[in-house]
Amino acid sequence: VVAQQVVAFQAAFTDTGSAAITLNPDSSYLEIVGAGMSNIYLSGRYTINGKDAQSGSLDTTVVSYKNATLPETISAGMYNIFWFMAGRLPDGQYVQSQDTIYNALEVIAGAQPVITSIIIDSAKVRQGQRNISIRMQVQNQGESTANISAVDVNFENTATSQDVSTDWRLAGGPTFPITLAGSGQQNLQYYFDVLDDAQVGPIQPQ
């Protein structure tokens, strides 16, 4: 999972006693230890049946918890999950149980697409020149998959720090969206036409 992801948990419980336990949804919860988020409570009221009086077989009940959103600030790593359940037996007796599941949840770094290089194939171009090739390398420095819908190329006159992107007209480029796996990279090919009256000087794509 990644930061800000909506997560949904389920847990399986077995009652080794003979009486059923009805869980209280307001006091039965999970805690992702160290995540800096609120406890995650049951989504409803569940009853865990006790073992069969005749056969002695045990019944497993799967319970669901309310959806929760991981914090934006959660760090990547392994997290323990502490669970606490509380309820009552048919005679009204209060019972509770708790435990910690170690290294139960892994949070990975989110997608972090960055442009690692931009190269113009021609060291010098002329005003009015067509189909100038520009190659860009994009790398996902995160661990989760990045879905990239567009990558724009801008141009700056480095002598004047002026944006001259309007002097360069896009003539062709990659098809979006593109999917980039964690730690993956991809080369993107663009073609630009330079206007006949384009500003001259040292131009840097960015």
mmCIF file of C-alpha atoms in Angstrom, residues 97-179:
data_model
loop_
_atom_site.group_PDB
_atom_site.id
_atom_site.type_symbol
_atom_site.label_atom_id
_atom_site.label_comp_id
_atom_site.label_asym_id
_atom_site.label_seq_id
_atom_site.Cartn_x
_atom_site.Cartn_y
_atom_site.Cartn_z
ATOM 1 C CA SER A 97 -9.034 -10.244 23.683
ATOM 2 C CA GLN A 98 -6.070 -8.588 22.005
ATOM 3 C CA ASP A 99 -2.858 -9.353 20.176
ATOM 4 C CA THR A 100 -0.295 -7.858 17.788
ATOM 5 C CA ILE A 101 0.443 -9.149 14.293
ATOM 6 C CA TYR A 102 4.036 -8.240 13.523
ATOM 7 C CA ASN A 103 5.116 -6.918 10.103
ATOM 8 C CA ALA A 104 1.555 -7.296 8.849
ATOM 9 C CA LEU A 105 1.458 -4.264 6.550
ATOM 10 C CA GLU A 106 4.049 -2.938 4.121
ATOM 11 C CA VAL A 107 3.908 0.682 2.999
ATOM 12 C CA ILE A 108 5.946 1.402 -0.106
ATOM 13 C CA ALA A 109 7.075 4.716 -1.569
ATOM 14 C CA GLY A 110 4.531 6.263 -3.911
ATOM 15 C CA ALA A 111 5.124 6.969 -7.592
ATOM 16 C CA GLN A 112 7.755 9.677 -8.166
ATOM 17 C CA PRO A 113 8.187 10.324 -11.903
ATOM 18 C CA VAL A 114 11.048 12.698 -12.729
ATOM 19 C CA ILE A 115 12.713 13.824 -15.956
ATOM 20 C CA THR A 116 16.331 12.684 -15.790
ATOM 21 C CA SER A 117 17.524 14.015 -19.149
ATOM 22 C CA ILE A 118 16.447 16.073 -22.185
ATOM 23 C CA ILE A 119 18.607 15.971 -25.308
ATOM 24 C CA ILE A 120 18.270 17.927 -28.574
ATOM 25 C CA ASP A 121 19.821 15.809 -31.317
ATOM 26 C CA SER A 122 21.093 18.903 -33.162
ATOM 27 C CA ALA A 123 23.561 21.188 -31.397
ATOM 28 C CA LYS A 124 22.470 24.080 -33.644
ATOM 29 C CA VAL A 125 19.143 24.678 -35.360
ATOM 30 C CA ARG A 126 17.922 27.392 -37.710
ATOM 31 C CA GLN A 127 14.863 29.575 -37.674
ATOM 32 C CA GLY A 128 12.154 27.774 -39.633
ATOM 33 C CA GLN A 129 13.755 24.330 -39.226
ATOM 34 C CA ARG A 130 11.325 21.422 -39.070
ATOM 35 C CA ASN A 131 11.136 18.067 -37.235
ATOM 36 C CA ILE A 132 13.840 18.767 -34.672
ATOM 37 C CA SER A 133 14.242 15.648 -32.555
ATOM 38 C CA ILE A 134 14.201 15.951 -28.771
ATOM 39 C CA ARG A 135 14.664 12.888 -26.587
ATOM 40 C CA MET A 136 13.527 12.830 -22.987
ATOM 41 C CA GLN A 137 14.088 10.164 -20.354
ATOM 42 C CA VAL A 138 11.507 9.797 -17.589
ATOM 43 C CA GLN A 139 12.228 7.693 -14.517
ATOM 44 C CA ASN A 140 9.893 6.561 -11.745
ATOM 45 C CA GLN A 141 11.987 6.915 -8.601
ATOM 46 C CA GLY A 142 9.159 5.578 -6.433
ATOM 47 C CA GLU A 143 8.097 1.989 -5.837
ATOM 48 C CA SER A 144 4.478 2.064 -6.968
ATOM 49 C CA THR A 145 3.309 2.329 -10.582
ATOM 50 C CA ALA A 146 3.053 5.789 -12.145
ATOM 51 C CA ASN A 147 0.319 6.559 -14.680
ATOM 52 C CA ILE A 148 1.523 9.551 -16.698
ATOM 53 C CA SER A 149 -1.089 11.433 -18.716
ATOM 54 C CA ALA A 150 1.202 14.075 -20.273
ATOM 55 C CA VAL A 151 4.747 15.443 -20.222
ATOM 56 C CA ASP A 152 5.115 18.969 -21.571
ATOM 57 C CA VAL A 153 8.341 20.391 -22.993
ATOM 58 C CA ASN A 154 9.105 24.058 -22.464
ATOM 59 C CA PHE A 155 11.967 26.122 -23.870
ATOM 60 C CA GLU A 156 14.010 28.861 -22.250
ATOM 61 C CA ASN A 157 16.529 31.296 -23.665
ATOM 62 C CA THR A 158 19.283 30.803 -21.085
ATOM 63 C CA ALA A 159 20.938 34.100 -21.988
ATOM 64 C CA THR A 160 17.853 36.120 -21.072
ATOM 65 C CA SER A 161 15.975 33.591 -18.837
ATOM 66 C CA GLN A 162 12.984 34.182 -21.097
ATOM 67 C CA ASP A 163 10.391 31.513 -21.849
ATOM 68 C CA VAL A 164 10.372 31.024 -25.639
ATOM 69 C CA SER A 165 8.110 27.945 -25.750
ATOM 70 C CA THR A 166 5.763 29.643 -28.237
ATOM 71 C CA ASP A 167 8.618 29.724 -30.778
ATOM 72 C CA TRP A 168 8.706 25.903 -30.793
ATOM 73 C CA ARG A 169 5.661 24.141 -32.210
ATOM 74 C CA LEU A 170 5.046 20.495 -31.334
ATOM 75 C CA ALA A 171 5.015 18.395 -34.517
ATOM 76 C CA GLY A 172 4.889 14.923 -33.010
ATOM 77 C CA GLY A 173 5.375 13.059 -29.782
ATOM 78 C CA PRO A 174 4.615 9.983 -27.692
ATOM 79 C CA THR A 175 1.137 8.595 -27.135
ATOM 80 C CA PHE A 176 -0.252 9.092 -23.640
ATOM 81 C CA PRO A 177 -1.110 7.836 -21.100
ATOM 82 C CA ILE A 178 1.945 5.738 -20.330
ATOM 83 C CA THR A 179 2.470 3.393 -17.383
#
